[in-house]
Short mmCIF file of C-alpha atoms in Angstrom, two decimals:
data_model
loop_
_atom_site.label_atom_id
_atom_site.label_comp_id
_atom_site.label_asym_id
_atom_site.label_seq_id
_atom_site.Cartn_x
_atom_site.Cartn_y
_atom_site.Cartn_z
CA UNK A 1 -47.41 -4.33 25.35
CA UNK A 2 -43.99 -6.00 26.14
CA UNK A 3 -42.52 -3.83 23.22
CA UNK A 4 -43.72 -0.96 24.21
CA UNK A 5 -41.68 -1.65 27.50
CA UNK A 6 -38.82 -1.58 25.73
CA UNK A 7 -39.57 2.00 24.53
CA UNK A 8 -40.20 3.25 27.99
CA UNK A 9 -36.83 1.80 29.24
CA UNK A 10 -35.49 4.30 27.25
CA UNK A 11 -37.73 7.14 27.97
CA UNK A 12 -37.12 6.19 31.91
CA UNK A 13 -33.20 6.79 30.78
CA UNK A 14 -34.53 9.98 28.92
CA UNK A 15 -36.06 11.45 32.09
CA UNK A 16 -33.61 10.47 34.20
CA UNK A 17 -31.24 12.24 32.14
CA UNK A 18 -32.95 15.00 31.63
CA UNK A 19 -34.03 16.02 35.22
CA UNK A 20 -31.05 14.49 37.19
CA UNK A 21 -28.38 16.87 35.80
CA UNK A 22 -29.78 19.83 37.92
CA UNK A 23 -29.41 18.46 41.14
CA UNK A 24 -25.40 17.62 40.14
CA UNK A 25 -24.90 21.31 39.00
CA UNK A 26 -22.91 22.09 42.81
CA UNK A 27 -20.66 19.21 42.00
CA UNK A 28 -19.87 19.79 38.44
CA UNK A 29 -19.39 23.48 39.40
CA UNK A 30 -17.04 22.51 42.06
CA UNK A 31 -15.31 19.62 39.48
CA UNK A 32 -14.67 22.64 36.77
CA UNK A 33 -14.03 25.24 39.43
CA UNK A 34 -16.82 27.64 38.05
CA UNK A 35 -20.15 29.48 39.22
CA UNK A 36 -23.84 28.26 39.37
CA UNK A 37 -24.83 30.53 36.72
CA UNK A 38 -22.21 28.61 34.53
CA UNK A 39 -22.53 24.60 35.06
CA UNK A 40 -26.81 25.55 34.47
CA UNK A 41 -26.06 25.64 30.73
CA UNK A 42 -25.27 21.96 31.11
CA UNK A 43 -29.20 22.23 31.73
CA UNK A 44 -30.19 24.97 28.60
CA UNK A 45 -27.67 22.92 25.88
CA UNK A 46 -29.37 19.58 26.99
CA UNK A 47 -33.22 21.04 26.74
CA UNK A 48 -32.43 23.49 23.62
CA UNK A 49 -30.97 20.24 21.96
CA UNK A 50 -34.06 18.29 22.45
CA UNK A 51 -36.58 20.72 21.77
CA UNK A 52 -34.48 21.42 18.16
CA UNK A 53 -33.21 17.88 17.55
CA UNK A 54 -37.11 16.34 16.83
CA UNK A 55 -38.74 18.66 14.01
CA UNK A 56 -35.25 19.17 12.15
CA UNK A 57 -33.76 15.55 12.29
CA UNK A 58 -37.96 13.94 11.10
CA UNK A 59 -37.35 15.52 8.25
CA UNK A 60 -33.47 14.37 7.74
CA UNK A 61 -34.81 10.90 8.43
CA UNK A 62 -38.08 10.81 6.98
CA UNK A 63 -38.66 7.57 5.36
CA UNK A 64 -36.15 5.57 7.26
CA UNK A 65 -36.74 2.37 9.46
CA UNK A 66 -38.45 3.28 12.85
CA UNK A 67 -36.62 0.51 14.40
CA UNK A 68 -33.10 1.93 12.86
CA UNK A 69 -33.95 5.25 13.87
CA UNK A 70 -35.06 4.52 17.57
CA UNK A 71 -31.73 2.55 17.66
CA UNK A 72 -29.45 5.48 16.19
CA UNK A 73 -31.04 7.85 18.64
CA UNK A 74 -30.32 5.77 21.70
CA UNK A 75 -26.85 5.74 20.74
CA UNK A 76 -26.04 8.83 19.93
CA UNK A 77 -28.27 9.26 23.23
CA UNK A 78 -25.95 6.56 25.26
CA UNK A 79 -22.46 7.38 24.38
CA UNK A 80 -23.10 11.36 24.74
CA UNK A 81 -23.88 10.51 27.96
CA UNK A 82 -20.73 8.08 28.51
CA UNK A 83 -19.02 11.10 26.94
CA UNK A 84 -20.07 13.20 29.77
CA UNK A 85 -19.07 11.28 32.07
CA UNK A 86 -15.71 11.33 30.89
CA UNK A 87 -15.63 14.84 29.99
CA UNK A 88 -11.99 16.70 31.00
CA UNK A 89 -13.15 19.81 30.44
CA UNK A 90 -16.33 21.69 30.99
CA UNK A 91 -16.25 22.57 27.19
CA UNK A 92 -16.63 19.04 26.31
CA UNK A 93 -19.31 18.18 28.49
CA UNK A 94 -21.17 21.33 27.65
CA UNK A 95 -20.70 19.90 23.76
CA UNK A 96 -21.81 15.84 25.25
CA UNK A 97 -24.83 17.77 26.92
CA UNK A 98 -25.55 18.88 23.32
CA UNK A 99 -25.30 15.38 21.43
CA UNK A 100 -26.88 13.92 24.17
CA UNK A 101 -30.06 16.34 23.76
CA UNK A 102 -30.00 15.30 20.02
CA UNK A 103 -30.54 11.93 20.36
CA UNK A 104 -33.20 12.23 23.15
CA UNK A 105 -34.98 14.79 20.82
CA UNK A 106 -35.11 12.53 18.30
CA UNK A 107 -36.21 9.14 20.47
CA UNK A 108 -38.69 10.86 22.16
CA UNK A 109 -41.40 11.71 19.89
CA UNK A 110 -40.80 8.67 17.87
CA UNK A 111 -41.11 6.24 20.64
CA UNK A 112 -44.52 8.04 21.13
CA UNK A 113 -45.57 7.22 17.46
CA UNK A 114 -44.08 3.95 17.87
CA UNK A 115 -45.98 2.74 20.80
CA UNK A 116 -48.97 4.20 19.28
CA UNK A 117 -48.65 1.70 16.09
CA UNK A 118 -47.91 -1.41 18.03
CA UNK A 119 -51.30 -1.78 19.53
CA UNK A 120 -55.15 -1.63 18.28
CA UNK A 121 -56.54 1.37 18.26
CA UNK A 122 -58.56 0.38 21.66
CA UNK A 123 -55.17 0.22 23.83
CA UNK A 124 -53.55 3.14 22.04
CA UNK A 125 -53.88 5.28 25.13
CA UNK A 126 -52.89 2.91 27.53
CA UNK A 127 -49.71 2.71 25.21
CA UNK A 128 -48.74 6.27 25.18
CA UNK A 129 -49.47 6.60 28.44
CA UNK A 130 -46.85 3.67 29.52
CA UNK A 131 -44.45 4.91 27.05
CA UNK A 132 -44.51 8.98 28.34
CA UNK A 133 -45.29 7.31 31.77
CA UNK A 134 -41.32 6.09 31.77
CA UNK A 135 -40.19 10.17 31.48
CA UNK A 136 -42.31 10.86 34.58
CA UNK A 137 -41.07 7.60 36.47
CA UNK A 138 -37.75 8.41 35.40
CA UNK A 139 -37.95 11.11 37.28
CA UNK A 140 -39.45 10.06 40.72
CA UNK A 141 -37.27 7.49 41.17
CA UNK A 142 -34.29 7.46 38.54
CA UNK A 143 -33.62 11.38 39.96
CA UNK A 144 -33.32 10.40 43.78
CA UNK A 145 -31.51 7.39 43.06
CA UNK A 146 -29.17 9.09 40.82
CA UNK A 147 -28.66 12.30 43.25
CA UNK A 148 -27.67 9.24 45.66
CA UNK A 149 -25.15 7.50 43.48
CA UNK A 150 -23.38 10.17 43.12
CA UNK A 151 -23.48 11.34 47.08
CA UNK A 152 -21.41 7.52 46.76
CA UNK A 153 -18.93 7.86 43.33
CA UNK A 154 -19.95 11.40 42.33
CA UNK A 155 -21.85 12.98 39.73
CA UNK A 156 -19.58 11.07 36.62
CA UNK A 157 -21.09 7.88 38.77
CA UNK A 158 -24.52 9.18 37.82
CA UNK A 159 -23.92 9.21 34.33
CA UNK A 160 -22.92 5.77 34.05
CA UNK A 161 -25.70 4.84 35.39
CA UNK A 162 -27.70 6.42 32.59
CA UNK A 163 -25.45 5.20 30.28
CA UNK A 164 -26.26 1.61 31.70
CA UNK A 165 -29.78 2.38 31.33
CA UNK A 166 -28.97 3.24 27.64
CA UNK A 167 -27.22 0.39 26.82
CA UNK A 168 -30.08 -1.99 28.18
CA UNK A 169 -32.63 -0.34 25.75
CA UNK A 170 -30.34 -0.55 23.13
CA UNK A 171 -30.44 -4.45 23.46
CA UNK A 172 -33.94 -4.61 23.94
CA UNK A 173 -34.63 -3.00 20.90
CA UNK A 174 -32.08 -4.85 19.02
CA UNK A 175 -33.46 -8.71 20.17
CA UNK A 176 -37.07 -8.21 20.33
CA UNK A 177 -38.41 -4.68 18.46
CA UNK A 178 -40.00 -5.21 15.16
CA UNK A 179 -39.07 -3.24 12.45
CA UNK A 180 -42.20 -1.38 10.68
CA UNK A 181 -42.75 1.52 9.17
CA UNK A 182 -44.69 4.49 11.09
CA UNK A 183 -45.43 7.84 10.72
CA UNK A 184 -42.48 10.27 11.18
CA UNK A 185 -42.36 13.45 13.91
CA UNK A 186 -43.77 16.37 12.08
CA UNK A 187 -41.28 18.28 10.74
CA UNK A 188 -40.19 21.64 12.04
CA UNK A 189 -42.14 23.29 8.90
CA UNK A 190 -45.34 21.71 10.38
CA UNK A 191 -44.82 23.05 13.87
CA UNK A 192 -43.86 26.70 12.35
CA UNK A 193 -46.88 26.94 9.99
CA UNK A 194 -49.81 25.94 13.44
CA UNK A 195 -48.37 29.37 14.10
CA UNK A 196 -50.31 31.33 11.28
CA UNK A 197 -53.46 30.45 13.89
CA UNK A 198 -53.65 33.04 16.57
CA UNK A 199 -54.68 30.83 18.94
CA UNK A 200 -52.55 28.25 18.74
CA UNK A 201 -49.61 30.82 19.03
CA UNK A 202 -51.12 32.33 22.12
CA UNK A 203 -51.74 28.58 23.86
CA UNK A 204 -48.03 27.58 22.96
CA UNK A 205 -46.88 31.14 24.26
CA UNK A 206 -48.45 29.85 27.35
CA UNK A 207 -46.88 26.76 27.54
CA UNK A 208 -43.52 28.41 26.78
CA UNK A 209 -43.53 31.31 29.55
CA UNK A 210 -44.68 28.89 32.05
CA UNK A 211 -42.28 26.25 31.16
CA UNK A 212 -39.27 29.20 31.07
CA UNK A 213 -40.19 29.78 34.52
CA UNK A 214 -40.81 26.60 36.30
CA UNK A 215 -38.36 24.51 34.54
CA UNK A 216 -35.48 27.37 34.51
CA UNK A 217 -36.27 27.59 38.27
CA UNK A 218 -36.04 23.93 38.40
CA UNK A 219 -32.45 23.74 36.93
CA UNK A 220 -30.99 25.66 40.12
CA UNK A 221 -32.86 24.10 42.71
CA UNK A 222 -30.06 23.06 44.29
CA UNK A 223 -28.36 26.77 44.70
CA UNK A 224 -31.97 28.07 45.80
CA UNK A 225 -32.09 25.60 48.44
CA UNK A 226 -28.46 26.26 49.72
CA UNK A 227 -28.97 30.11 49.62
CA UNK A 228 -32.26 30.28 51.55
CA UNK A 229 -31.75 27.56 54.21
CA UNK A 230 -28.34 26.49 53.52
CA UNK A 231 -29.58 23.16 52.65
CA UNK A 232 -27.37 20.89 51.26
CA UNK A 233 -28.93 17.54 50.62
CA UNK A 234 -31.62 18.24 47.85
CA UNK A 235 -32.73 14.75 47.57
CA UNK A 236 -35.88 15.12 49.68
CA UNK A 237 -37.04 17.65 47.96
CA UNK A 238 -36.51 16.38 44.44
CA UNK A 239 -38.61 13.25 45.77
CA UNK A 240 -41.62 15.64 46.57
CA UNK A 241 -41.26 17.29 43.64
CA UNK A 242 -41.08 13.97 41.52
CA UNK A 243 -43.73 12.81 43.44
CA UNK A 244 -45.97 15.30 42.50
CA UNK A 245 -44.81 15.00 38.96
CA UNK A 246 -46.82 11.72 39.05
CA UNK A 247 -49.58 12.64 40.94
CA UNK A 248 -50.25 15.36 38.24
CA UNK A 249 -49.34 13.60 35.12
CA UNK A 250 -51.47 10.65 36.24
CA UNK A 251 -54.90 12.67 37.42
CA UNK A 252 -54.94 15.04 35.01
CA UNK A 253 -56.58 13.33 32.04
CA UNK A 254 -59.68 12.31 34.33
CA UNK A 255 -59.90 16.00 35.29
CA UNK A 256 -59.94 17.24 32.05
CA UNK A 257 -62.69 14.37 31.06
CA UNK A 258 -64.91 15.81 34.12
CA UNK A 259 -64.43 19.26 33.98
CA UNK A 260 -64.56 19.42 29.67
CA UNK A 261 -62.76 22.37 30.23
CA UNK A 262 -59.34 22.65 29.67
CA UNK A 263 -58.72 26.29 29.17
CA UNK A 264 -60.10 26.85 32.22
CA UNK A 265 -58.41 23.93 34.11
CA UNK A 266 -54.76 25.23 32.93
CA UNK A 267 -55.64 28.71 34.31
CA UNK A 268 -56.08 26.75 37.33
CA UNK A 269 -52.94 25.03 37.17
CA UNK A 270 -51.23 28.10 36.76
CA UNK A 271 -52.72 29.73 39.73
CA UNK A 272 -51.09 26.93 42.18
CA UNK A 273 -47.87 26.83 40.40
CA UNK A 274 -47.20 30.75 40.89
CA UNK A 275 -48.45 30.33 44.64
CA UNK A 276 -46.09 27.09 45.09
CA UNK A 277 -43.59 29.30 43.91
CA UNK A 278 -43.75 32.08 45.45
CA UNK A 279 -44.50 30.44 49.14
CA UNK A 280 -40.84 28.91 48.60
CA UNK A 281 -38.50 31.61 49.58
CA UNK A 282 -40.61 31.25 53.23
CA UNK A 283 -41.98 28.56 53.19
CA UNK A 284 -38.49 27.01 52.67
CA UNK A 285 -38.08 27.16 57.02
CA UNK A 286 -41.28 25.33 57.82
CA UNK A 287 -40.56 21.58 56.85
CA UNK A 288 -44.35 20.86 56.06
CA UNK A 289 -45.02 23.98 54.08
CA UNK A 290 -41.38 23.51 51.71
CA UNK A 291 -42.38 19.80 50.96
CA UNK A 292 -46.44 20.46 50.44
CA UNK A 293 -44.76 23.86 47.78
CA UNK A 294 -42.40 21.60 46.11
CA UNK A 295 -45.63 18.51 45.88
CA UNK A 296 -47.94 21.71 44.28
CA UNK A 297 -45.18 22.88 42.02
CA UNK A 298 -44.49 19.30 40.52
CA UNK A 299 -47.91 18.73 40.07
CA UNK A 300 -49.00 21.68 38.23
CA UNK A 301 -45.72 21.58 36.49
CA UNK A 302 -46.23 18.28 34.74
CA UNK A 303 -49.94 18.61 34.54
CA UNK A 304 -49.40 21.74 32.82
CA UNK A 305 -48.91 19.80 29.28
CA UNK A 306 -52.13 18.24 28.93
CA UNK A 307 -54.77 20.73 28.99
CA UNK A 308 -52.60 22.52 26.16
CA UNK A 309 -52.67 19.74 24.25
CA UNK A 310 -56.29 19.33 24.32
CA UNK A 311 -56.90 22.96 23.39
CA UNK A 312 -54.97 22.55 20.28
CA UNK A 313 -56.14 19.23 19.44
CA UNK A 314 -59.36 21.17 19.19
CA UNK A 315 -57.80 24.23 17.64
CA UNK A 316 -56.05 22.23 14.91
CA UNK A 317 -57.73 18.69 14.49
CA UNK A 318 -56.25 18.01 11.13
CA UNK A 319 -52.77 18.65 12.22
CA UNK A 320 -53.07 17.33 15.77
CA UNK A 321 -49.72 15.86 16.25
CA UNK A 322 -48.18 18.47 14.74
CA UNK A 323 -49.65 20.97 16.93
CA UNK A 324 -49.29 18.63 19.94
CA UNK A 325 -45.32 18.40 18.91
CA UNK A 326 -44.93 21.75 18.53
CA UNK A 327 -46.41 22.51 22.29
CA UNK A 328 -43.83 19.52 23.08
CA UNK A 329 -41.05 22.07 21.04
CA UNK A 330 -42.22 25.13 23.29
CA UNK A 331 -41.71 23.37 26.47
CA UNK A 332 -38.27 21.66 26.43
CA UNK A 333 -37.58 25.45 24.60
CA UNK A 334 -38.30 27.40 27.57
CA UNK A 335 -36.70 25.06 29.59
CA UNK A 336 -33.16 25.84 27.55
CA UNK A 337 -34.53 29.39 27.72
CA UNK A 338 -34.95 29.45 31.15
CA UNK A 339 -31.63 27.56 32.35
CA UNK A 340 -29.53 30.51 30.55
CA UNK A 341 -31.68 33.22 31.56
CA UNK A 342 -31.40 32.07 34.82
CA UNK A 343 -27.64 31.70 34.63
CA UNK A 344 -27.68 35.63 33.45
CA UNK A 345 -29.63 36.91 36.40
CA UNK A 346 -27.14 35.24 38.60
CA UNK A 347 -24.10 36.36 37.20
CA UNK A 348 -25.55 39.79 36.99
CA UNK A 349 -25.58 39.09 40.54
CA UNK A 350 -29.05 38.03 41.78
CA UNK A 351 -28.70 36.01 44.69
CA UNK A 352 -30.07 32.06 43.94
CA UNK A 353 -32.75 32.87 46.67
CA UNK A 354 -34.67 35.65 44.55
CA UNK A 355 -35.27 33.32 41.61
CA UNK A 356 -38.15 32.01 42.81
CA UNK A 357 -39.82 35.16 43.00
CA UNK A 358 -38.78 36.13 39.36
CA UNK A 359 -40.25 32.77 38.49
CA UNK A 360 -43.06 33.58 39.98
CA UNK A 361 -43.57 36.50 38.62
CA UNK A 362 -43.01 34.77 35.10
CA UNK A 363 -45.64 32.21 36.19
CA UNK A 364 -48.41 35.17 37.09
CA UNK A 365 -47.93 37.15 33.83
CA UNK A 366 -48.79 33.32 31.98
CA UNK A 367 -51.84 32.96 34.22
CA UNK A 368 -52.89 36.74 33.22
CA UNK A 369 -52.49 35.77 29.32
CA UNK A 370 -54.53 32.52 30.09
CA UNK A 371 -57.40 34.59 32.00
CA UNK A 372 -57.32 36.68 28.24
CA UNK A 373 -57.28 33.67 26.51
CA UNK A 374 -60.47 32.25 28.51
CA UNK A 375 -61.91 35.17 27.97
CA UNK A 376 -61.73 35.68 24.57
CA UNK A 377 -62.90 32.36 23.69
CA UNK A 378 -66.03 32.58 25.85
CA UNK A 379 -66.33 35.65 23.95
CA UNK A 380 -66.11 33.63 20.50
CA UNK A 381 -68.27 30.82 21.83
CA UNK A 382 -71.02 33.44 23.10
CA UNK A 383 -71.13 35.23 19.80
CA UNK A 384 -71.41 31.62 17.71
CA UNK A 385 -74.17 30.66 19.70
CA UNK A 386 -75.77 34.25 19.49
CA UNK A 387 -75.50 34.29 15.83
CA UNK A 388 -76.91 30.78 15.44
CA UNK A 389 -80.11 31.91 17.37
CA UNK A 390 -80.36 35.01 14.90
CA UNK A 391 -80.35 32.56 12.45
#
């Protein structure tokens, strides 16, 4: 299990990365002298990046040295990110967002199959759940820490300290990971062809509207918060958020396992997450009710990945991690989709403090196509059984 640490070091740095870079928006804005709705495609170039970078790049790669690969990734990964930090222009930090996306798109997943092949079968999920566990962590406490490191040295501060956190995996990996061969991220042909199935299109649909709107939503926190309450330290609430993050990623699994319903579970989870949402705009005044919305919205949020997996590890069992990858795919796409669509609202001039409502009106129309998706399968599983008592 100590090599598998070494793989979450670098998914903490990938979820540090990845979530931090919203709550900086103001600065970078006010570094490059332009709007909101601009500096949150530092967000959509980042997620679209990852969510491309995986299925195109496996099959580039295919064949090569998981220990080579893990260490290319993590450097293209690192010195994007030193990049940024350097950046003179908001062109060239928009095009380090991009690189930097690349090589977490490519770590990611392959960390995942990594960890999996390092241990007997028996500790396999304790592995995965250490190695995806770092993303989450990186989160709760690398996104506070690095909103305060740059309240100290500002923002470029904050992406040293990824970089740091870069260059320490890259070490680790170099001294003490084995080199082996393991199975490659399925290619983007793999994730495209789970489409054909009409349920596994509607599931990721799911996964993809809801992430669109809670993850686009979650790139301009930090304007939301200033326009409603004129709030200007976000930190708190990125700590509730994160917090919830783990509560969700880390109860989840036992409520699937209990309920043996995960269809039903995510309609559920969907339910909250558009109420979280939509309580912020008032909620936003009353101190107990904005931290208990922003708890509920990072739970749901990061629970939301699980019971979607399930379904179409049940839909698709031959092609599991493919399908599982290509819900992965939907949700860092609607991220990228949401962080630009959100940037056109606002510069069509929305104020910040209505996107919650349009996010949570995104987040209702997913729990309405879940409630049909229920449905229908009840439907299916009523007419099997029905047909096997004719029978």
């Amino acid at each position: 299990m100590q090599k598998v640490l070494l793989l979450t070091i670098g998914m903490f740095a990938l979820g540090f990365d990845a979530y931090v870079v919203a709550g900086l928006l103001p600065a970078i804005g006010s570094d490059f002298n332009i709007s909101a709705s601009q500096s949150g495609q530092a967000v959509s170039v980042f997620t679209l990046c990852y969510a491309l970078a995986a299925p195109i790049f496996a099959t580039i790669l295919a064949g090569k040295p998981v220990r080579r690969i893990l260490l290319l990734a993590l450097v293209v990964f690192t010195l994007a990110n030193a990049g940024t930090a350097l950046a003179p222009t908001y062109t060239l930090l928009l095009l380090s967002r991009a690189i930097a996306g690349i090589g977490a798109g490519l770590y990611s997943p392959l960390a995942a199959a990594a960890a999996a092949a390092l241990v007997s079968s028996e500790k396999r999920g304790r592995a995965l759940g250490m190695t995806l566990g770092g993303m989450s962590m990186g989160t709760v406490i690398g996104v506070p820490v690095g909103l305060l490191i740059a309240e100290q040295i500002g923002w470029r501060g904050t992406l040293w300290a990824v970089t740091a956190l870069g260059v320490i995996a890259i070490i680790g990996i170099t001294a003490r990971f084995p080199n082996f061969p393991a199975a490659a991220p399925p290619s983007l042909r793999q994730r495209l062809a789970m489409m054909t199935n009409g349920r596994v299109a509607a599931t990721v649909g799911i996964t993809f509207i809801t992430s669109v709107a809670s993850l686009g939503l979650y790139t301009y926190v930090a304007s939301v918060l200033q326009d409603l309450a004129d709030i200007e330290s976000i930190t708190p609430y990125l700590w509730a958020w994160g917090i919830g993050g783990v509560i969700g990623s880390f109860s989840i699994g036992t409520l699937i396992d209990r309920a043996g319903r995960p269809g039903l579970l995510m309609t559920v989870i969907l339910a909250l997450m558009a109420l979280a949402v939509f309580v912020l705009p008032v909620g936003i005044h009353y101190a107990l009710a904005a931290f208990a919305a922003f708890v509920v919205w990072g739970a749901t949020g990061w629970a939301s990945q699980a019971p979607q997996q399930h379904v179409l590890l049940v839909l698709q069992p031959e092609h599991g991690p493919a399908a599982v990858a290509l819900n992965s795919s939907a949700n860092y796409l609607g991220s990228a989709v949401g962080s630009a669509l959100g940037g056109a609202v606002l510069l069509a001039g929305l104020a910040p403090g209505q996107l919650p409502i349009v996010a949570g009106a995104l987040i209702a129309a997913a729990l309405l196509g879940q409630i049909w998706i229920v449905s229908r399968s009840q439907g299916f599983s009523k007419a099997g059984r029905e047909e096997k008592i004719q029978s």
